[in-house]
XYZ file of C-alpha atoms in Angstrom:
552
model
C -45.558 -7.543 -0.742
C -46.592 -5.310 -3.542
C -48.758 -6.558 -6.751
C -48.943 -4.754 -9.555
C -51.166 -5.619 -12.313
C -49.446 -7.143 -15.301
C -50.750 -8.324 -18.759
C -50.520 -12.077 -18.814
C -51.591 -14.684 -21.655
C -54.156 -12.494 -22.128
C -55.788 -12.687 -18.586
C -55.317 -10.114 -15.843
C -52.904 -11.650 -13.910
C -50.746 -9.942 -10.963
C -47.190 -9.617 -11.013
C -45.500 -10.362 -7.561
C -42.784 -8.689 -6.468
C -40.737 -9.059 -2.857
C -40.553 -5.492 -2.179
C -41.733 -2.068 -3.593
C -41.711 -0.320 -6.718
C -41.885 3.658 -7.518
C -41.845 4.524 -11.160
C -42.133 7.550 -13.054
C -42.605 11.165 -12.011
C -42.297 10.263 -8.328
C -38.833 8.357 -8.738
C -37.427 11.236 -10.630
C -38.616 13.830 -8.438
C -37.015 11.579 -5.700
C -33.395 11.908 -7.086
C -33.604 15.445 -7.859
C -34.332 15.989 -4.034
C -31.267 13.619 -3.411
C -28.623 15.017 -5.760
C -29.795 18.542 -4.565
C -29.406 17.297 -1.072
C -25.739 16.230 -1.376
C -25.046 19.082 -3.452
C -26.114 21.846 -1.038
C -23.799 20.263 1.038
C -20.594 21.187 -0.583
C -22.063 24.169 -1.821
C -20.727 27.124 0.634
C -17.333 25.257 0.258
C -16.770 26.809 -3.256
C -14.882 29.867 -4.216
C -11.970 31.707 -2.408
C -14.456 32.563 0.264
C -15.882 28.940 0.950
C -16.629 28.315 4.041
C -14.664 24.422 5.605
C -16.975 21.519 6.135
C -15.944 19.506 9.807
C -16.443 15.686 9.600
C -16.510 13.204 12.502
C -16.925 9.522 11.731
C -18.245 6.899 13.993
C -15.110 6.314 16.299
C -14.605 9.900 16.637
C -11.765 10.569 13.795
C -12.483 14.387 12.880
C -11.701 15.807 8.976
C -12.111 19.472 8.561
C -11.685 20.206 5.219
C -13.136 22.225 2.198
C -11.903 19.609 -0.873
C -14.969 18.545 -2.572
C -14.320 15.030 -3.418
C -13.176 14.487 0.226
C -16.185 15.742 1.903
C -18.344 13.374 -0.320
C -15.928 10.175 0.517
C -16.533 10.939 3.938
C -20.495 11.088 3.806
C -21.776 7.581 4.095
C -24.031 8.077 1.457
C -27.455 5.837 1.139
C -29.472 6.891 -1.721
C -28.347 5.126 -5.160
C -28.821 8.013 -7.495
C -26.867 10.710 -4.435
C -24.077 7.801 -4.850
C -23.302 8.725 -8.448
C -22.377 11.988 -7.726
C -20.365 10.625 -4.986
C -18.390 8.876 -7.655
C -18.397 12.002 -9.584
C -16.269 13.524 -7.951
C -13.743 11.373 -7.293
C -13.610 11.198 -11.448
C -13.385 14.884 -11.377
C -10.419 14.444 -8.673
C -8.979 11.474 -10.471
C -8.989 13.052 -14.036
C -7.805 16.557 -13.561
C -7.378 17.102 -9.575
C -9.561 20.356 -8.783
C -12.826 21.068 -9.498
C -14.688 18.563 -7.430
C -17.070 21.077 -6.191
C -18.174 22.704 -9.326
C -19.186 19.263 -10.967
C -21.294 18.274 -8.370
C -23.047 21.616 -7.857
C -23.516 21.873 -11.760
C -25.031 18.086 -12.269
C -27.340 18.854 -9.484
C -28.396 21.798 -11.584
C -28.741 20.140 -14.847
C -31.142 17.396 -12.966
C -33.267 19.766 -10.994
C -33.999 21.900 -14.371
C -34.365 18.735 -16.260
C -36.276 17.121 -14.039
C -38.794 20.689 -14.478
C -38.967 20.153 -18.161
C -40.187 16.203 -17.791
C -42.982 17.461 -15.420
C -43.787 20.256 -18.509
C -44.578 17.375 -20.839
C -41.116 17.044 -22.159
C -39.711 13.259 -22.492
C -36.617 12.637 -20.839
C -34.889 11.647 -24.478
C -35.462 14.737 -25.754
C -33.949 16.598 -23.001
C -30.893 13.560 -22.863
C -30.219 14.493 -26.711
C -30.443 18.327 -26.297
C -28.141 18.220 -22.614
C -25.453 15.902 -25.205
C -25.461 18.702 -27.849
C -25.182 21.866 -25.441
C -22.682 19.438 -23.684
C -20.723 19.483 -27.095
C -21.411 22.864 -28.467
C -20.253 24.149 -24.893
C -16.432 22.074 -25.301
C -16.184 23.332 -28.796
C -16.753 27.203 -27.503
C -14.336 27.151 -24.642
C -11.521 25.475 -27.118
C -12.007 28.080 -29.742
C -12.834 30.926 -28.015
C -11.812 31.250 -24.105
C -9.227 28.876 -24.252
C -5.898 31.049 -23.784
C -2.496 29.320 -24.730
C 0.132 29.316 -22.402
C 3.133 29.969 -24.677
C 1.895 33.737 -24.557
C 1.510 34.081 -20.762
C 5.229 32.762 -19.316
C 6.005 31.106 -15.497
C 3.668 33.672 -14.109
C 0.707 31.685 -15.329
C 1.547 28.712 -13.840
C 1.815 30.183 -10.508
C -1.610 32.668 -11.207
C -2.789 28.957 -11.884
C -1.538 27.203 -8.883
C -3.107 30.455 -6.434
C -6.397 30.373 -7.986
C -6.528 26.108 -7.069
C -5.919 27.230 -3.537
C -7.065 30.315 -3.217
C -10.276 28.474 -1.659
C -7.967 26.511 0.749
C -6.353 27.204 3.918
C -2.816 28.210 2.266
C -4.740 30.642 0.315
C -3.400 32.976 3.183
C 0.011 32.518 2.028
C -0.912 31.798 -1.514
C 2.113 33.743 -3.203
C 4.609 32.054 -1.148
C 2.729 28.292 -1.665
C 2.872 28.681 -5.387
C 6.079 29.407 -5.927
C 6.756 26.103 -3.938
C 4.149 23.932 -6.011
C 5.687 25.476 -9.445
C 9.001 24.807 -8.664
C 8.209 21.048 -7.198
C 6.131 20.307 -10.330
C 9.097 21.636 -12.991
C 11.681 19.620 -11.222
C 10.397 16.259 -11.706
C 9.735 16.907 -15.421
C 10.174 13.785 -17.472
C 10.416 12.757 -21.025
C 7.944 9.769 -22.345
C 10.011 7.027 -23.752
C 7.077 5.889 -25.956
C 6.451 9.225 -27.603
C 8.589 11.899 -26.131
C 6.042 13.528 -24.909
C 6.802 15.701 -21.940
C 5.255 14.653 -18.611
C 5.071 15.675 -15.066
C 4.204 12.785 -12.284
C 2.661 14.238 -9.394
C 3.580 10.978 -7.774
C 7.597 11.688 -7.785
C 6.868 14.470 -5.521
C 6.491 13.414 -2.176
C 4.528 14.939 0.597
C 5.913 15.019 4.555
C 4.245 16.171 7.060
C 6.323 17.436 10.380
C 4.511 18.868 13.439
C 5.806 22.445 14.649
C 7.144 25.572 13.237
C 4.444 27.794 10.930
C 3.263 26.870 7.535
C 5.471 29.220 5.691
C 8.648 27.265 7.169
C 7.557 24.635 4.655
C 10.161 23.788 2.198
C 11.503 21.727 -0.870
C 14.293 18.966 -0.208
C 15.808 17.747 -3.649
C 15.234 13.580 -3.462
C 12.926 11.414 -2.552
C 12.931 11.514 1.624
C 11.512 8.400 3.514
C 9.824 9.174 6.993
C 12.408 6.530 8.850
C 16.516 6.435 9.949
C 18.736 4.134 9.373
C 18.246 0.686 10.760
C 21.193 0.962 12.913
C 23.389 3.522 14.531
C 26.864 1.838 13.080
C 25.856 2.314 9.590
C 27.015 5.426 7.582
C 25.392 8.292 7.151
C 26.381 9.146 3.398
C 26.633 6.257 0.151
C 27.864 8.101 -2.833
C 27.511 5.907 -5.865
C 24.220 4.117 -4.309
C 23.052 0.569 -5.597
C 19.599 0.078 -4.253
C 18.400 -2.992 -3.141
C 14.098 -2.883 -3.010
C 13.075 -5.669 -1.470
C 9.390 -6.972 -0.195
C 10.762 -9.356 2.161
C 11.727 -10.650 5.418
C 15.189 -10.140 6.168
C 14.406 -11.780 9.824
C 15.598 -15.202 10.987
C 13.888 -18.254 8.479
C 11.249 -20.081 10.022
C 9.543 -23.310 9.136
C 6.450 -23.102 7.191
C 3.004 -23.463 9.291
C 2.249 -27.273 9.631
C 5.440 -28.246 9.281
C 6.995 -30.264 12.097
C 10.372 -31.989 12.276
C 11.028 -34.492 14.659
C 14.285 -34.597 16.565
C 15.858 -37.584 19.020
C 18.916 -35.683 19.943
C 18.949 -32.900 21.533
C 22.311 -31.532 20.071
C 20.552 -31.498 16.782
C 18.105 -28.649 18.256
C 21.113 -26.510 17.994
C 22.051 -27.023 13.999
C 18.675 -26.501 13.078
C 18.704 -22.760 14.967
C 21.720 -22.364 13.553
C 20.500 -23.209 10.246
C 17.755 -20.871 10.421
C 19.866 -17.859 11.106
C 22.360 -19.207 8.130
C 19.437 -19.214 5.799
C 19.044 -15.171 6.262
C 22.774 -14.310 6.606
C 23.021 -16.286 3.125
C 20.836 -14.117 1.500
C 21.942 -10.892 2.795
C 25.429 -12.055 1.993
C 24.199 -12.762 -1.747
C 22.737 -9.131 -1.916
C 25.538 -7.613 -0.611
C 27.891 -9.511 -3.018
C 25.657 -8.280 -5.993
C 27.015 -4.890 -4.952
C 24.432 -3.326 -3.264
C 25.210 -0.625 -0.619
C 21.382 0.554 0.338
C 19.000 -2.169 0.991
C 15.895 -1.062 1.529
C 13.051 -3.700 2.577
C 9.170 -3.217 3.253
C 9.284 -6.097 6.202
C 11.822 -6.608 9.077
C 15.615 -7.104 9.630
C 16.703 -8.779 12.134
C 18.881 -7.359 14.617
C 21.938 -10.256 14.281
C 21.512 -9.599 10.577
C 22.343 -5.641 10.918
C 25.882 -6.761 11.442
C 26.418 -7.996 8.063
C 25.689 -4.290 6.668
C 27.505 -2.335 9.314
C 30.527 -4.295 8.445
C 29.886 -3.891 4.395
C 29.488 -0.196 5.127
C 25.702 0.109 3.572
C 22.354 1.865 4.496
C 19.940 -0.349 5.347
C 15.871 0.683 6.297
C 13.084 -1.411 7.542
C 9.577 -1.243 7.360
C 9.489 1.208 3.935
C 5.987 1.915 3.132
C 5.329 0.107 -0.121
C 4.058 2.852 -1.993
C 7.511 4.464 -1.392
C 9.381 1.885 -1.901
C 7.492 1.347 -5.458
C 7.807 4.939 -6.258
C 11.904 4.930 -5.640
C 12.079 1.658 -7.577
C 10.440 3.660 -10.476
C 12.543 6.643 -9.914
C 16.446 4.748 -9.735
C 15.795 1.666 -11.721
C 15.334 -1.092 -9.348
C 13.002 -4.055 -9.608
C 11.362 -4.894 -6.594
C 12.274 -8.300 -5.022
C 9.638 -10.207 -3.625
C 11.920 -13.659 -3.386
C 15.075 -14.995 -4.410
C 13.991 -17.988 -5.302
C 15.019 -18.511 -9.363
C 13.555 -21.213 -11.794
C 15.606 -24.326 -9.872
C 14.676 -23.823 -6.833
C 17.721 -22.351 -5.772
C 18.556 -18.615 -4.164
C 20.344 -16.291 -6.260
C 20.166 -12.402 -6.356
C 20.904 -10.487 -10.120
C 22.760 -7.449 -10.180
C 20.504 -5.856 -12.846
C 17.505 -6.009 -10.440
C 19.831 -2.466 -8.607
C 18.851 0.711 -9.013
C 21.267 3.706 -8.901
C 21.303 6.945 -7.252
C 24.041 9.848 -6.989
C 23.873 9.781 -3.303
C 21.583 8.019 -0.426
C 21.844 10.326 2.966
C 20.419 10.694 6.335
C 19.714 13.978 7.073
C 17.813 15.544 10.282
C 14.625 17.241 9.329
C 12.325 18.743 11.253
C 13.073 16.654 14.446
C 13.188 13.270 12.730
C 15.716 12.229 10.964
C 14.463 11.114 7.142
C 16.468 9.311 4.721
C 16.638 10.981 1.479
C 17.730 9.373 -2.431
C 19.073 12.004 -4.421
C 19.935 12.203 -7.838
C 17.723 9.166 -9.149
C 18.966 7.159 -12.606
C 15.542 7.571 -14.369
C 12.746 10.095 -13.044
C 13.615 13.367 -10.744
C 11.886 13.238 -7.323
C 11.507 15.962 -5.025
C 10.460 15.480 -1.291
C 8.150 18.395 0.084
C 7.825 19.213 3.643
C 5.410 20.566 4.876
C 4.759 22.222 8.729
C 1.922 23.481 10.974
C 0.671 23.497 13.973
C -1.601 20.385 13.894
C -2.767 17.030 12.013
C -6.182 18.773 10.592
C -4.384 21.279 9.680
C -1.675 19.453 7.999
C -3.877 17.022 6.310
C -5.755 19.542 4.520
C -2.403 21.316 3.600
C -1.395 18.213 1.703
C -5.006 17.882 0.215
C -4.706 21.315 -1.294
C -1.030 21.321 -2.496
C -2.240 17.839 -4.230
C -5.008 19.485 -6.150
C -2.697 22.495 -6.417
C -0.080 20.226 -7.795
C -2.628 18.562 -10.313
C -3.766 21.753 -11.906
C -0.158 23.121 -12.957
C 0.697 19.760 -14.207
C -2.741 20.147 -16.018
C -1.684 23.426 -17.554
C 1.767 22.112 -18.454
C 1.029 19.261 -20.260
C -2.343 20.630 -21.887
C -1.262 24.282 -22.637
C -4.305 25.776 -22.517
C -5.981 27.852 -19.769
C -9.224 30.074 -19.512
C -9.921 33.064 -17.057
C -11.528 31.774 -13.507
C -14.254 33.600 -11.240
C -17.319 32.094 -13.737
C -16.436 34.277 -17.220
C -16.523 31.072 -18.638
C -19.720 29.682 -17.538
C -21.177 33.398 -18.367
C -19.995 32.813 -21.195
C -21.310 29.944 -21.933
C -24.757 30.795 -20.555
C -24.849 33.906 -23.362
C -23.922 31.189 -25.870
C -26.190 28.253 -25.191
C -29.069 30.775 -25.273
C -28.302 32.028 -29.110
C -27.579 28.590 -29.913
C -30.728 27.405 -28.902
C -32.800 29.834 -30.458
C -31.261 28.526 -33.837
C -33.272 25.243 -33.788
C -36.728 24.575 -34.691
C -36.802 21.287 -32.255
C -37.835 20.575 -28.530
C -34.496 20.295 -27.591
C -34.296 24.196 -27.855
C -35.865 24.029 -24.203
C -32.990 21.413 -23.175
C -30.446 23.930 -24.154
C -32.321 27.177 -22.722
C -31.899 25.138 -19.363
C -28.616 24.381 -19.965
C -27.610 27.712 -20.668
C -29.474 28.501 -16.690
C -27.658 26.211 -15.411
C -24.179 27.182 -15.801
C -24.581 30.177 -14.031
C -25.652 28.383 -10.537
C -22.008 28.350 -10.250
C -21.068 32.235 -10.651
C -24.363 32.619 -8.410
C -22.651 30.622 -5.788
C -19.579 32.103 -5.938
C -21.316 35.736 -4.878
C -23.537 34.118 -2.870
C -20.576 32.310 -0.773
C -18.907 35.636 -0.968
C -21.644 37.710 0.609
C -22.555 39.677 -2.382
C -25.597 40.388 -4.539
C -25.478 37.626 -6.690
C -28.386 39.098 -8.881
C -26.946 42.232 -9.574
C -23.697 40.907 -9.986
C -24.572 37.939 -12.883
C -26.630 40.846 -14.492
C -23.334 42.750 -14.964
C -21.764 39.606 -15.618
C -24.385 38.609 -18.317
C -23.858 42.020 -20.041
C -19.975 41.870 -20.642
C -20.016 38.668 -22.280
C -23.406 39.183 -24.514
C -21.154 42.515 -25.671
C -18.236 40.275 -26.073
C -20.094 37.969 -28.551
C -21.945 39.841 -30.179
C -19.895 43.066 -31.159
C -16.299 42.142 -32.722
C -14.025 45.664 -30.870
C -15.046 43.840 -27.379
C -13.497 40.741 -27.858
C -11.307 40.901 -25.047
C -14.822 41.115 -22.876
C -14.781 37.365 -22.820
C -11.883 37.211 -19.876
C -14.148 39.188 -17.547
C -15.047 37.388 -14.178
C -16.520 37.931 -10.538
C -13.900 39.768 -8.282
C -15.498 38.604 -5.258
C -13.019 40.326 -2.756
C -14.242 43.891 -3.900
C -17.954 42.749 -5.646
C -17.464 43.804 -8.786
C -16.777 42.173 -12.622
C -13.166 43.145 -13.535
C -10.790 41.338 -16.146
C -9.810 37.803 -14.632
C -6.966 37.088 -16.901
C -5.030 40.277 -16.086
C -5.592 39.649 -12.403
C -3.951 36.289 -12.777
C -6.977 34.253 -11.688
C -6.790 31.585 -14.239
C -7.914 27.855 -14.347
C -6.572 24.841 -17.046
C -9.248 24.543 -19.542
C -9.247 21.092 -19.393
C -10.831 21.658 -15.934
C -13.684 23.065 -17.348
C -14.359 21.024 -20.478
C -14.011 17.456 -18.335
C -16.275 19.178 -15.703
C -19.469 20.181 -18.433
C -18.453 16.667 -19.890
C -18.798 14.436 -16.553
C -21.730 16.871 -14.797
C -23.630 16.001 -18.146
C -23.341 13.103 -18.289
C -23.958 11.848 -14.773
C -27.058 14.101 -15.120
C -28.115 12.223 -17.648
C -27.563 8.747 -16.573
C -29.573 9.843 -13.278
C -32.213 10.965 -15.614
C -33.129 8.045 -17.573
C -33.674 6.612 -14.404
C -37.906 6.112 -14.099
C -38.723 2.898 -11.840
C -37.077 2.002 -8.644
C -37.803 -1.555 -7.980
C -36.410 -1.992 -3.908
C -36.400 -5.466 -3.012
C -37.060 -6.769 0.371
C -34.046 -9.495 1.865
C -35.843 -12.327 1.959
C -36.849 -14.489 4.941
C -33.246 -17.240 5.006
C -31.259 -13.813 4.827
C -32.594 -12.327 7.658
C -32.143 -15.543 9.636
C-alpha cells in the first residue's frame, strides 16, 4: 500500500492507492531504458549485412529470422511503453511491408534524445510540438527533393527496388535471380479498381508454396492460383476446361441430427429409413449443386466418401478440407460467393447458379512431389501461385517472409511512383536539413529539431556499424556530400549519395540501383514520431496491485 499525500477539503488528507506509483523523471527515464532495450535487439539485424536473430518459444518451436516486425511478435514483451513499439512495427509491416527495423531503431532514438532534453529543463510539450514540425518539415523535403519518379527509371527500378528489400535477407545471395521472380509475380496480378480505375496490385492474389527439396534457385512461378491438396478421389478428371466453381463452407458428409435431439423409434425397420434418410439429405444437395452446373466443388469441411460417387459420375473436381483463406481468395479471384448453407428464406434447400465462379481451366498438376490443384485463368483478378524450395522449414519460412516484404515494396513503388536512393542518403539528408531549419527559429523547439536532426543518422551509423566499418568517418563523409548538395546549386545530384557498405565508402546509390519507395520513408519518420511522442507524454505510472478475491 502506497499513500501519497493529497490536498483534500482543505486538510492534509492521504490518498490511498492499491499499488505503486512512479511519476515524473524516473518513469520517463524508465521507458527510455525499455524502448532502447527492445530496440538494441533488432538492431544488428539491419542493413544487407545484418546479422539473423534465432527464437525458441516455450514448447521448443525455433524462428530464425532477420524481419523486424517478426522478431518483436515473437518477444513476449512485458513493459507497457516496450509494447508500443511492438505494435509499431507491425504498423510499419501492415502499411508499407519493409522497414520494420528502421522505425523501431529511429523511435528509440527520438525518445532517448528527448528524454535528454526533459532532464535539461525542457518540458515535454515543447519538445512534442518541435518532434511534430521536424516530423512535417522532414515529409515535405523527401517529396520535393529526394523523391525520384519512376516514369524516368523503367522495369529496372522495380527490380533495383525489390534487391535492396532483400538484400538484408537470406535470398539476398541470389538477389538478381529473386527479383526478377517478385517483379514478374507482382505485374501479373495487376488489377483495375472498379470504383476509380485506379490501378492496383494485391499481394494477396499471389500465393506462396512452400515444397521441401531441390535448392532455392529451383523456385519458380506457376500461372493460377495452386491449392496444397489433390483431388478428392482418384476417378475424377484431371483437367475441367470451362470451370464453374462451387465454394462452399460446408459439410458435404452424411446429415446428422442436431445435439439434443432424440427420436424415438418402436420398429426396428424404421432404423433403416432414417439412415437412409440421412445419406439422402447430402446426396440431395450435391445433386442440387451439380444440377446448377457446377463442375469444381470445392468445400472447406469434409465429403463423404459415398458422396464422391455423385462427382466421379458428373465428371467434376472436387477438394476437401480447402484452407479458408484460399478458398476466400479464389472466390475473389473467379467470381464465386461462398456458400455457407443452402437453406433460402422458406426454409427450403435450393442452390443459385449465380453464386459460380468461372475459370478457363481447373487442373491437377504434380509439383514438387505433391500433386497441387491449380485455377487458371480466373473471371475477375489474375492470381499467380509461387513456389518456393529449400532445404528446410526455417529456411523456407523466412524465404516467404522476405519475398512478402519484397513483394510489398514493388507494389509500393508501383502504385505510389515515387522512390528515393537507399543506404541512409536520405536520412543524411535530412539530418543536414533539420539542422538549418532549426537554426531559423527563435523558439525552444530549435533544440527539439537539433535532436531530431541527430537522430536520423543512428540509422546510417548502424548500417556501418552492422557492416564492420568506421561509422564515424564514414557519416562525416556522408554529412559532407549532402551539406554540398544543399547548399551549392551545380551539386544537386549530391543528394542520391549513400553508404556502400560492401566496399566502405559513400558512392551514388541511385546509379547503383539501391533504391527504396519513398513512401517507406515518409510513413517510417511519420509512425517513429509519433509513437515517440505518445511514449513521451507519458509521466506517472500508477501499477495496481490484484486485489485480495482475485488472487483467491
Amino acid at each position: 500500500m502506497l499513500a501519497q499525500p493529497g490536498q483534500q477539503g482543505g486538510n492534509n488528507a492521504r490518498l490511498q492507492i492499491q499499488g505503486e506509483r512512479q511519476s515524473g523523471q524516473d518513469v520517463r527515464t524508465q521507458n527510455a531504458l525499455a524502448v532502447s532495450a527492445i530496440a538494441n535487439i533488432v538492431k544488428t539485424s539491419l542493413g544487407p549485412v545484418g546479422l539473423d536473430k534465432m527464437l525458441v518459444d516455450d514448447v521448443g518451436e525455433v524462428t530464425v529470422t532477420n524481419d523486424g516486425a517478426t522478431i518483436l511478435k515473437l518477444l513476449e514483451v512485458e513493459h507497457p511503453a516496450a509494447k508500443i513499439l511492438v505494435e509499431l512495427a507491425e504498423l510499419q509491416d501492415a502499411e508499407v511491408g519493409d522497414g520494420t527495423t528502421s522505425v523501431v531503431i529511429l523511435a528509440a532514438e527520438l525518445l532517448k534524445r528527448a528524454n535528454e532534453l526533459v532532464k535539461n529543463q525542457i518540458h515535454p510539450t515543447n519538445i512534442i510540438s518541435g518532434y511534430r514540425l521536424a516530423m512535417r518539415e522532414a515529409c515535405k523535403f523527401i517529396d520535393a527533393h529526394m523523391a525520384i519518379k519512376t516514369e524516368t527509371l523503367g522495369k529496372e527500378t522495380l527490380i533495383n527496388c525489390a534487391k535492396t528489400a532483400m538484400s538484408s535477407k537470406i535470398v539476398g545471395s541470389d538477389d538478381d535471380f529473386f527479383a526478377q521472380l517478385v517483379v514478374d509475380a507482382m505485374l501479373s496480378v495487376k488489377t483495375i479498381s472498379e470504383l476509380n480505375g485506379n490501378v492496383l496490385y494485391p499481394v494477396q492474389s499471389i500465393n506462396v508454396l512452400k515444397a521441401h527439396g531441390k535448392s532455392a534457385r529451383e523456385s519458380c512461378l506457376l500461372n493460377g492460383y495452386a491449392l496444397n491438396l489433390a483431388r478428392a478421389a482418384q476417378g475424377m478428371p484431371r483437367r475441367v476446361q470451362q470451370a464453374k466453381i462451387a465454394c462452399l463452407d460446408m459439410n458435404l458428409m452424411k446429415a446428422r441430427m442436431m445435439m439434443g435431439v432424440q427420436v424415438l423409434v418402436s420398429d426396428p425397420k424404421e432404423l433403416e429409413k432414417i439412415r437412409e434418410r440421412e445419406f439422402d439429405i447430402t446426396s440431395e444437395r450435391i445433386k442440387m449443386i451439380l444440377a446448377a452446373g457446377a463442375n469444381v466443388i470445392l468445400t472447406t469441411k469434409g465429403i463423404d466418401d459415398t458422396a464422391l460417387k455423385y462427382f466421379v459420375e458428373a465428371g467434376a473436381i472436387a477438394c476437401r478440407r480447402v484452407p479458408k483463406d484460399d478458398l476466400k481468395r479464389i472466390a475473389k479471384s473467379t467470381g464465386a460467393t461462398v456458400i455457407v448453407s443452402m437453406a433460402d428464406m422458406e426454409g427450403n434447400e435450393t442452390f443459385d447458379p449465380s453464386a459460380l465462379g468461372y475459370a478457363e481451366e481447373v487442373v491437377e498438376e504434380r509439383v514438387a512431389d505433391d500433386n497441387m490443384v491449380m485455377v487458371k485463368g480466373s473471371k475477375l483478378a489474375r492470381a499467380t501461385t509461387m513456389l518456393l524450395r529449400g532445404a528446410n522449414d526455417y529456411m523456407l519460412d523466412e524465404m516467404d517472409r522476405a519475398i512478402h516484404d519484397s513483394l510489398c515494396v514493388v507494389k509500393r513503388v508501383l502504385e505510389s511512383g515515387k522512390v528515393v536512393a537507399g543506404g541512409g542518403a536520405v536520412e543524411a539528408a535530412l539530418s543536414v536539413f533539420l539542422e538549418n531549419f532549426a537554426t531559423t527559429l527563435g523558439s525552444r523547439e530549435q533544440l527539439a529539431i537539433g535532436e531530431f536532426a541527430n537522430s536520423a543518422l543512428v540509422l546510417p551509423k548502424t548500417l556501418a556499424v552492422n557492416a564492420a566499418k568506421d561509422a564515424t568517418e564514414l557519416i562525416a563523409a556522408l554529412r559532407a556530400f549532402h551539406y554540398k548538395a544543399q547548399t551549392s546549386p551545380d551539386c544537386k545530384h549530391m543528394a542520391q549519395f549513400g553508404l556502400d557498405l560492401v566496399e566502405g565508402k559513400v558512392r551514388n546509390n541511385v546509379e547503383a540501383g539501391v533504391l527504396e519507395p519513398s513512401m517507406s520513408k515518409v510513413k517510417m519518420i511519420q509512425f517513429a514520431t509519433e509513437a515517440a511522442i505518445t511514449i513521451l507524454r507519458i509521466d506517472d505510472l500508477i501499477r495496481l496491485q490484484p486485489s485480495q478475491d482475485d488472487q483467491e
